[in-house]
Coordinates of C-alpha atoms in Angstrom, one line a residue:
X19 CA 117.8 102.7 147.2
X20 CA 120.4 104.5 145.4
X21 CA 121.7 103.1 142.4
X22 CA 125.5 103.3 140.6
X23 CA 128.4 102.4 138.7
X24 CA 132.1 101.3 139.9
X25 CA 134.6 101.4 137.5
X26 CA 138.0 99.8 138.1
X27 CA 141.6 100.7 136.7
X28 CA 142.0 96.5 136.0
X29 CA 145.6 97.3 134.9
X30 CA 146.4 98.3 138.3
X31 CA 144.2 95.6 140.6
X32 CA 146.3 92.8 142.1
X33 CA 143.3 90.7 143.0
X34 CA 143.5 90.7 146.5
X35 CA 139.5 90.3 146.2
X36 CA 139.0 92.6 149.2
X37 CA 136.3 94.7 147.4
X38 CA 134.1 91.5 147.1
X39 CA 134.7 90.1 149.9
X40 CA 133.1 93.6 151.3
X41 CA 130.5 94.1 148.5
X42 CA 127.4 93.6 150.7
X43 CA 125.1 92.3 147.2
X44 CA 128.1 90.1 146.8
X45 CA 128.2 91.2 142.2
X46 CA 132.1 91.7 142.4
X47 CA 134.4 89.1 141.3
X48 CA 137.8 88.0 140.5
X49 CA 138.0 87.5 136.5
X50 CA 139.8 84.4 136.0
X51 CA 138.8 84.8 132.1
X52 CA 141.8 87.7 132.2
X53 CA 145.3 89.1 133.5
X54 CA 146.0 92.0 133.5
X55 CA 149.8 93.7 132.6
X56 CA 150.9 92.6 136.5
X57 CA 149.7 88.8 135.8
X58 CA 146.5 88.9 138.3
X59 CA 143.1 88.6 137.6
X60 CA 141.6 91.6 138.2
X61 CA 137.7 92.3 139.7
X62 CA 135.1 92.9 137.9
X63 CA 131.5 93.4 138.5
X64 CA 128.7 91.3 136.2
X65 CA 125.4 92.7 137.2
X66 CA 126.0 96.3 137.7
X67 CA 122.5 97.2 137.6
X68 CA 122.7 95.7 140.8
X69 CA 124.8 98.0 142.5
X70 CA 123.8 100.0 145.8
X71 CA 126.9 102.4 145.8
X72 CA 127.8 102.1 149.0
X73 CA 131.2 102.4 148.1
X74 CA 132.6 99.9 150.3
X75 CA 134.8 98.8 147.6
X76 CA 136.3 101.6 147.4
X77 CA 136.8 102.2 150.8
X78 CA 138.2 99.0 151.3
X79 CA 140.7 99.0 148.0
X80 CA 144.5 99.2 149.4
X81 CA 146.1 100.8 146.2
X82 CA 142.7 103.4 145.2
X83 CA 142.1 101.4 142.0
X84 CA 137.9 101.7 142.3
X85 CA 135.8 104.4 142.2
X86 CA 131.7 104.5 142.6
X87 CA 129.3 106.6 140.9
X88 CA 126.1 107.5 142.3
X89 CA 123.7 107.6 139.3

């Protein structure tokens, strides 16, 4: 199983939690600890050693904030 690393532009994400509604190991989340310059909390992943890079996150981002690494 492949492994990778999503990185998000947080100042741009608008939390619409799309990406972890879709993230199939379910290790993205909405970071209520932060907002960003627009006021939202922006998603985050904590266990990114976890990741599959299947890049449905990225697929499923509406304004292209996300992208996955294939390590």
């Amino acid at each position: 199983m492949a492994s990778g690393r999503v990185t998000f532009r947080q100042d741009r994400c608008k939390g619409c939690g799309l990406c972890a509604h879709v993230c199939p190991v379910k290790i993205i989340f909405l970071n209520q600890e932060i907002t960003n310059r627009k006021g939202y909390h922006p998603a985050t992943i904590v266990e990114m050693d976890k990741c599959i890079a299947c890049g449905n996150c990225a697929r499923m981002c509406p304004d292209s904030i996300i992208s996955v690494e294939r390590l």
